[in-house]
């Protein structure tokens, strides 16, 4: 397994297609703070809860200067449906071969109903305006994650 990213590390650059089919390149967001979160699959209960929590916190996150990006292995078409159904105001990025997941060590072995499987490790990274990792959150829970993140970022609860 690749070593996990640590605060101070340069965030791995990437270019992925968003839910509109447009290319999003992390290094082009320099000068902005980014919250990059990896989730297993659109339309599943936990992932929908997490996405809606980010949606409901989008105004204070944006006001504090954060750009939220969600990443999954879903197709661009499925991400567009998810965005529209849940009225998500932030880009969802498609990483079908999980290469970006791996670069962020958000892919690996995990326990699922008592079995060891390989898949998405629900993880979030806060990236500073210089492109460096500010905070890492590995193996997060879908429920309550955004509230915990807001607290760590010093933002008032919703």
XYZ file of C-alpha atoms in Angstrom:
158
model
C 0.000 0.000 0.000
C 1.182 3.497 -0.816
C 1.968 5.735 2.121
C -0.917 7.967 3.098
C -0.763 11.650 2.320
C 0.201 13.883 5.220
C -0.334 17.579 5.931
C 2.338 19.543 4.074
C 2.547 17.075 1.165
C 1.937 18.456 -2.316
C -1.540 17.288 -3.371
C -1.247 14.969 -6.389
C -2.338 16.829 -9.506
C -5.000 15.335 -11.752
C -7.375 16.068 -14.591
C -10.789 14.386 -14.453
C -14.099 14.895 -16.254
C -16.818 16.534 -14.209
C -20.571 15.928 -14.244
C -20.873 18.188 -17.333
C -18.105 16.342 -19.207
C -15.664 19.235 -18.725
C -12.061 18.691 -17.643
C -11.169 19.787 -14.109
C -7.462 20.040 -13.280
C -6.505 20.476 -9.640
C -3.449 22.656 -10.356
C -5.696 25.129 -12.184
C -7.450 25.745 -8.861
C -4.287 27.112 -7.222
C -5.126 30.228 -5.252
C -8.290 28.522 -3.957
C -8.708 26.190 -1.030
C -10.191 22.852 -2.051
C -12.105 20.174 -0.175
C -11.654 16.980 -2.180
C -13.784 14.079 -1.030
C -13.853 10.511 -2.318
C -17.025 8.452 -2.021
C -17.929 4.938 -3.216
C -21.008 5.355 -5.427
C -23.662 7.892 -6.374
C -27.250 7.173 -5.341
C -26.306 4.885 -2.437
C -27.737 5.914 0.945
C -24.457 6.889 2.636
C -23.055 8.703 -0.380
C -26.316 10.590 -0.887
C -26.312 11.639 2.783
C -22.726 12.858 2.524
C -23.308 14.741 -0.757
C -26.434 16.398 0.646
C -24.523 17.399 3.794
C -21.922 19.082 1.570
C -24.765 20.683 -0.405
C -26.383 21.997 2.761
C -23.025 23.385 3.932
C -22.000 24.831 0.568
C -22.777 28.477 1.438
C -20.569 28.665 4.567
C -17.829 26.614 2.884
C -17.826 28.924 -0.142
C -17.947 31.997 2.109
C -14.827 30.675 3.859
C -13.115 30.291 0.463
C -13.441 26.531 -0.093
C -14.213 24.815 -3.397
C -15.802 21.377 -2.883
C -15.094 18.549 -5.345
C -16.561 15.051 -5.021
C -14.797 12.102 -6.687
C -16.155 8.631 -7.452
C -15.739 5.895 -10.057
C -19.182 6.682 -11.493
C -19.643 7.651 -15.140
C -20.111 11.294 -16.114
C -23.728 10.504 -17.034
C -24.496 8.958 -13.645
C -22.826 11.901 -11.885
C -24.971 14.349 -13.892
C -28.124 12.499 -12.797
C -26.949 12.460 -9.176
C -26.133 16.189 -9.297
C -29.540 17.019 -10.774
C -31.557 14.714 -8.485
C -29.894 15.999 -5.307
C -29.417 19.611 -6.531
C -25.695 19.518 -5.804
C -24.002 22.916 -6.340
C -20.443 21.581 -6.638
C -18.659 19.493 -9.287
C -18.618 15.712 -9.150
C -15.596 14.138 -10.840
C -15.411 10.783 -12.613
C -12.378 8.562 -11.895
C -13.437 5.253 -13.505
C -10.004 3.599 -13.368
C -9.514 4.812 -9.757
C -6.051 6.227 -10.573
C -6.735 9.448 -8.656
C -8.220 7.438 -5.785
C -4.924 5.530 -5.653
C -2.813 8.707 -5.833
C -4.663 9.952 -2.740
C -4.569 6.500 -1.064
C -8.374 6.508 -1.113
C -8.389 3.024 -2.652
C -7.477 -0.176 -0.886
C -8.554 -3.016 1.343
C -11.415 -2.523 3.752
C -13.879 -4.577 5.740
C -17.409 -4.902 4.393
C -19.845 -7.082 6.312
C -16.975 -9.101 7.754
C -15.226 -9.667 4.422
C -12.039 -8.016 3.217
C -12.612 -6.302 -0.119
C -10.721 -3.793 -2.248
C -12.498 -0.561 -3.034
C -13.006 3.101 -2.257
C -11.874 4.272 1.156
C -14.205 7.165 1.959
C -11.689 9.980 2.478
C -11.493 13.782 2.456
C -8.569 16.112 1.840
C -8.362 19.810 2.547
C -5.920 21.408 0.108
C -4.532 24.906 0.655
C -4.222 27.677 -1.929
C -0.642 26.583 -2.711
C -1.745 23.038 -3.593
C -0.504 21.443 -0.387
C -2.472 19.031 1.760
C -3.669 20.886 4.833
C -5.726 18.117 6.478
C -6.504 14.463 5.764
C -9.467 12.382 6.871
C -9.305 8.680 5.987
C -12.041 6.063 6.401
C -14.645 8.647 7.319
C -18.277 7.925 8.044
C -20.843 9.374 5.649
C -23.117 10.621 8.396
C -21.757 13.502 10.444
C -18.571 13.877 8.390
C -19.336 17.359 7.054
C -20.254 18.620 10.534
C -16.948 17.253 11.881
C -15.074 18.803 8.958
C -16.691 22.196 9.515
C -15.703 22.050 13.185
C -12.086 21.190 12.264
C -12.081 24.113 9.809
C -13.403 26.466 12.484
C -16.723 27.044 10.727
C -19.962 27.312 12.669
C -22.355 24.371 12.513
C -25.243 24.528 10.039
